[in-house]
């Protein structure tokens, strides 16, 4: 997907308003500016930022479209991908979980600069987030699927939709996870890279906990 194709995809899929475009463009500019201070995105993706990062994040929204009311929780938010893009495109409350101090400060600055009042940062490890039942959980480059589910299962219930970009290792990670976890899992192809995939899951539960019960 080229940069022009990425912009066309966004407009076609979300009918992006002028104000939303301005926020997206501001976020891209902030990311590129901050790259002088810390390594937020791979240098090799700088010239393809709209396809590799903005659309790659935005494509999660349609996959979670049937989620009920409630909060979107993004694990290991880092540079704000996908969370900031989601917050720009949608008004659902979203919590960004990030443990690194420089990234926490960066995310808070971005939220303030873009006026994303429905987004908030939880500055600690995922395991310390108070238990809840998120409507949606996302994670991009956070952890292998088995460890991801183990660290975040207290944030979900049977209605939670998990949308988890996993690149080219999606099927291998899914096979490893299903030894300990059950649920309705399926793999969606990425719109930005035919070789990459996104794991989408519902009704996720631990096989070990069920056995002990």
Tab-separated table of C-alpha atoms in Angstrom:
chain	number	residue	atom	x	y	z
A	1	UNK	CA	0.000	0.000	0.000
A	2	UNK	CA	1.415	3.379	-1.032
A	3	UNK	CA	1.012	6.550	1.032
A	4	UNK	CA	-1.597	7.851	-1.410
A	5	UNK	CA	-3.485	4.548	-1.254
A	6	UNK	CA	-3.366	4.754	2.549
A	7	UNK	CA	-5.011	8.160	2.535
A	8	UNK	CA	-7.627	6.977	0.043
A	9	UNK	CA	-8.390	3.935	2.197
A	10	UNK	CA	-8.900	6.111	5.268
A	11	UNK	CA	-11.221	8.477	3.451
A	12	UNK	CA	-13.260	5.657	1.909
A	13	UNK	CA	-13.549	3.661	5.134
A	14	UNK	CA	-14.167	6.471	7.627
A	15	UNK	CA	-15.320	9.465	5.554
A	16	UNK	CA	-12.717	11.502	7.392
A	17	UNK	CA	-13.701	15.080	8.236
A	18	UNK	CA	-11.391	18.065	7.826
A	19	UNK	CA	-10.856	18.274	11.581
A	20	UNK	CA	-9.991	14.579	11.802
A	21	UNK	CA	-7.516	14.879	8.919
A	22	UNK	CA	-5.862	17.761	10.721
A	23	UNK	CA	-5.508	15.667	13.886
A	24	UNK	CA	-4.069	12.721	11.962
A	25	UNK	CA	-1.601	14.962	10.166
A	26	UNK	CA	-0.654	16.623	13.450
A	27	UNK	CA	-0.048	13.226	15.031
A	28	UNK	CA	2.185	12.173	12.125
A	29	UNK	CA	4.143	15.394	12.501
A	30	UNK	CA	4.485	14.825	16.265
A	31	UNK	CA	5.757	11.277	15.716
A	32	UNK	CA	8.358	12.415	13.221
A	33	UNK	CA	9.439	15.294	15.435
A	34	UNK	CA	9.770	13.066	18.491
A	35	UNK	CA	11.916	10.629	16.525
A	36	UNK	CA	14.736	13.090	17.114
A	37	UNK	CA	14.413	12.392	20.868
A	38	UNK	CA	13.442	8.722	21.111
A	39	UNK	CA	12.983	5.702	18.852
A	40	UNK	CA	9.194	5.555	18.488
A	41	UNK	CA	8.910	3.850	15.105
A	42	UNK	CA	11.391	1.974	12.966
A	43	UNK	CA	13.488	4.335	10.872
A	44	UNK	CA	12.776	2.163	7.828
A	45	UNK	CA	9.059	3.001	8.085
A	46	UNK	CA	9.463	6.793	8.201
A	47	UNK	CA	8.705	7.209	4.484
A	48	UNK	CA	5.667	4.922	4.728
A	49	UNK	CA	4.192	6.204	7.983
A	50	UNK	CA	0.599	6.527	6.738
A	51	UNK	CA	0.432	2.938	5.486
A	52	UNK	CA	2.680	1.205	8.035
A	53	UNK	CA	1.355	2.971	11.122
A	54	UNK	CA	-1.796	5.059	10.579
A	55	UNK	CA	-3.806	2.668	8.383
A	56	UNK	CA	-2.245	-0.329	10.118
A	57	UNK	CA	-3.811	1.018	13.335
A	58	UNK	CA	-7.083	2.262	11.845
A	59	UNK	CA	-7.907	-1.142	10.328
A	60	UNK	CA	-8.562	-2.487	13.831
A	61	UNK	CA	-11.704	-0.362	14.215
A	62	UNK	CA	-13.855	-2.293	11.693
A	63	UNK	CA	-12.726	-5.586	13.255
A	64	UNK	CA	-14.110	-4.449	16.618
A	65	UNK	CA	-17.248	-2.819	15.225
A	66	UNK	CA	-19.686	-5.158	16.980
A	67	UNK	CA	-18.235	-4.534	20.460
A	68	UNK	CA	-20.665	-3.409	23.130
A	69	UNK	CA	-20.442	-0.248	25.145
A	70	UNK	CA	-17.392	0.242	27.292
A	71	UNK	CA	-13.747	1.125	27.246
A	72	UNK	CA	-11.083	0.251	24.693
A	73	UNK	CA	-7.840	-0.781	26.440
A	74	UNK	CA	-4.577	-0.678	24.502
A	75	UNK	CA	-1.664	-2.622	25.983
A	76	UNK	CA	1.910	-1.364	25.746
A	77	UNK	CA	0.860	1.739	23.822
A	78	UNK	CA	4.411	2.988	23.193
A	79	UNK	CA	4.200	5.582	20.437
A	80	UNK	CA	0.396	5.564	20.596
A	81	UNK	CA	-0.155	2.958	17.921
A	82	UNK	CA	-2.919	1.967	17.544
A	83	UNK	CA	-4.458	3.883	20.477
A	84	UNK	CA	-3.970	7.489	19.347
A	85	UNK	CA	-5.181	6.701	15.828
A	86	UNK	CA	-8.249	4.964	17.282
A	87	UNK	CA	-8.924	7.926	19.566
A	88	UNK	CA	-8.720	10.345	16.630
A	89	UNK	CA	-11.153	8.289	14.541
A	90	UNK	CA	-13.594	7.244	17.288
A	91	UNK	CA	-15.046	8.744	20.460
A	92	UNK	CA	-15.097	5.539	22.517
A	93	UNK	CA	-13.218	5.985	25.838
A	94	UNK	CA	-9.748	4.524	25.496
A	95	UNK	CA	-7.089	3.698	28.052
A	96	UNK	CA	-3.446	3.551	26.970
A	97	UNK	CA	-1.337	1.280	29.175
A	98	UNK	CA	2.365	2.083	29.123
A	99	UNK	CA	5.106	1.536	31.722
A	100	UNK	CA	8.063	3.508	30.291
A	101	UNK	CA	8.374	7.028	31.695
A	102	UNK	CA	9.426	8.768	28.473
A	103	UNK	CA	6.611	7.110	26.548
A	104	UNK	CA	4.075	7.982	29.274
A	105	UNK	CA	5.088	11.649	29.093
A	106	UNK	CA	4.973	11.554	25.295
A	107	UNK	CA	1.483	10.036	25.212
A	108	UNK	CA	0.123	12.534	27.733
A	109	UNK	CA	1.570	15.378	25.654
A	110	UNK	CA	0.000	14.006	22.454
A	111	UNK	CA	-3.402	13.602	24.106
A	112	UNK	CA	-3.264	17.183	25.387
A	113	UNK	CA	-2.002	18.642	22.096
A	114	UNK	CA	-4.660	16.880	20.008
A	115	UNK	CA	-7.483	17.477	22.497
A	116	UNK	CA	-8.345	13.793	22.936
A	117	UNK	CA	-10.276	14.151	26.170
A	118	UNK	CA	-11.709	10.615	25.928
A	119	UNK	CA	-8.196	9.091	26.061
A	120	UNK	CA	-6.158	8.569	29.222
A	121	UNK	CA	-2.826	6.976	30.059
A	122	UNK	CA	-2.340	4.379	32.793
A	123	UNK	CA	1.337	4.638	33.594
A	124	UNK	CA	2.330	1.214	34.843
A	125	UNK	CA	2.565	-2.437	33.846
A	126	UNK	CA	-0.459	-4.184	32.354
A	127	UNK	CA	-0.662	-6.586	35.294
A	128	UNK	CA	-1.284	-3.665	37.692
A	129	UNK	CA	-4.271	-2.188	35.839
A	130	UNK	CA	-7.369	-2.636	38.041
A	131	UNK	CA	-9.571	-5.531	36.935
A	132	UNK	CA	-12.365	-4.562	34.575
A	133	UNK	CA	-14.375	-5.792	31.600
A	134	UNK	CA	-13.091	-3.861	28.599
A	135	UNK	CA	-15.218	-3.827	25.478
A	136	UNK	CA	-12.101	-4.061	23.303
A	137	UNK	CA	-8.463	-4.887	24.001
A	138	UNK	CA	-5.705	-4.176	21.496
A	139	UNK	CA	-1.957	-4.639	21.540
A	140	UNK	CA	0.615	-3.964	18.829
A	141	UNK	CA	4.129	-5.344	19.308
A	142	UNK	CA	3.456	-5.909	23.022
A	143	UNK	CA	4.125	-9.600	23.740
A	144	UNK	CA	3.681	-13.088	22.263
A	145	UNK	CA	0.035	-14.127	22.385
A	146	UNK	CA	0.218	-16.610	25.303
A	147	UNK	CA	1.967	-14.065	27.552
A	148	UNK	CA	-0.289	-11.255	26.351
A	149	UNK	CA	-3.432	-13.165	27.335
A	150	UNK	CA	-1.941	-14.140	30.689
A	151	UNK	CA	-1.045	-10.563	31.575
A	152	UNK	CA	-4.369	-9.025	30.514
A	153	UNK	CA	-7.046	-11.640	31.191
A	154	UNK	CA	-8.188	-9.683	34.279
A	155	UNK	CA	-9.208	-6.807	31.988
A	156	UNK	CA	-11.648	-8.886	29.936
A	157	UNK	CA	-14.838	-10.891	30.148
A	158	UNK	CA	-16.573	-13.212	27.684
A	159	UNK	CA	-17.863	-10.244	25.652
A	160	UNK	CA	-14.486	-8.549	25.204
A	161	UNK	CA	-13.209	-8.386	21.619
A	162	UNK	CA	-9.440	-8.745	21.296
A	163	UNK	CA	-7.843	-7.217	18.166
A	164	UNK	CA	-4.157	-8.086	18.069
A	165	UNK	CA	-1.878	-7.282	15.108
A	166	UNK	CA	0.687	-10.069	14.919
A	167	UNK	CA	2.537	-9.598	11.678
A	168	UNK	CA	3.729	-12.737	9.967
A	169	UNK	CA	3.807	-14.850	13.137
A	170	UNK	CA	0.058	-14.762	13.782
A	171	UNK	CA	-0.687	-18.409	13.044
A	172	UNK	CA	2.284	-19.699	15.045
A	173	UNK	CA	1.379	-17.547	18.041
A	174	UNK	CA	-2.245	-18.649	17.839
A	175	UNK	CA	-1.266	-22.323	17.804
A	176	UNK	CA	0.939	-21.776	20.867
A	177	UNK	CA	-1.808	-19.905	22.740
A	178	UNK	CA	-4.551	-22.455	22.157
A	179	UNK	CA	-2.690	-24.974	24.324
A	180	UNK	CA	-3.665	-22.871	27.353
A	181	UNK	CA	-6.502	-20.656	26.113
A	182	UNK	CA	-9.883	-21.316	24.544
A	183	UNK	CA	-12.182	-18.932	22.702
A	184	UNK	CA	-13.472	-17.898	19.308
A	185	UNK	CA	-10.200	-17.076	17.547
A	186	UNK	CA	-9.748	-16.202	13.897
A	187	UNK	CA	-7.081	-14.557	11.749
A	188	UNK	CA	-7.712	-11.537	9.516
A	189	UNK	CA	-5.315	-10.476	6.776
A	190	UNK	CA	-3.836	-7.000	7.133
A	191	UNK	CA	-4.928	-4.429	4.546
A	192	UNK	CA	-1.413	-2.939	4.564
A	193	UNK	CA	0.640	-6.117	4.119
A	194	UNK	CA	-0.663	-9.319	2.564
A	195	UNK	CA	1.831	-11.362	4.593
A	196	UNK	CA	0.762	-9.862	7.935
A	197	UNK	CA	-2.279	-10.760	10.013
A	198	UNK	CA	-4.427	-9.730	12.948
A	199	UNK	CA	-5.757	-12.159	15.534
A	200	UNK	CA	-9.349	-11.402	16.534
A	201	UNK	CA	-10.815	-13.224	19.519
A	202	UNK	CA	-13.887	-13.354	21.740
A	203	UNK	CA	-14.964	-15.389	24.768
A	204	UNK	CA	-11.326	-16.000	25.712
A	205	UNK	CA	-10.800	-18.128	28.807
A	206	UNK	CA	-7.964	-20.042	30.403
A	207	UNK	CA	-7.998	-23.812	30.013
A	208	UNK	CA	-5.926	-24.183	33.198
A	209	UNK	CA	-8.291	-22.079	35.296
A	210	UNK	CA	-11.277	-24.037	34.003
A	211	UNK	CA	-9.561	-27.289	34.920
A	212	UNK	CA	-8.783	-26.091	38.428
A	213	UNK	CA	-12.381	-24.939	38.920
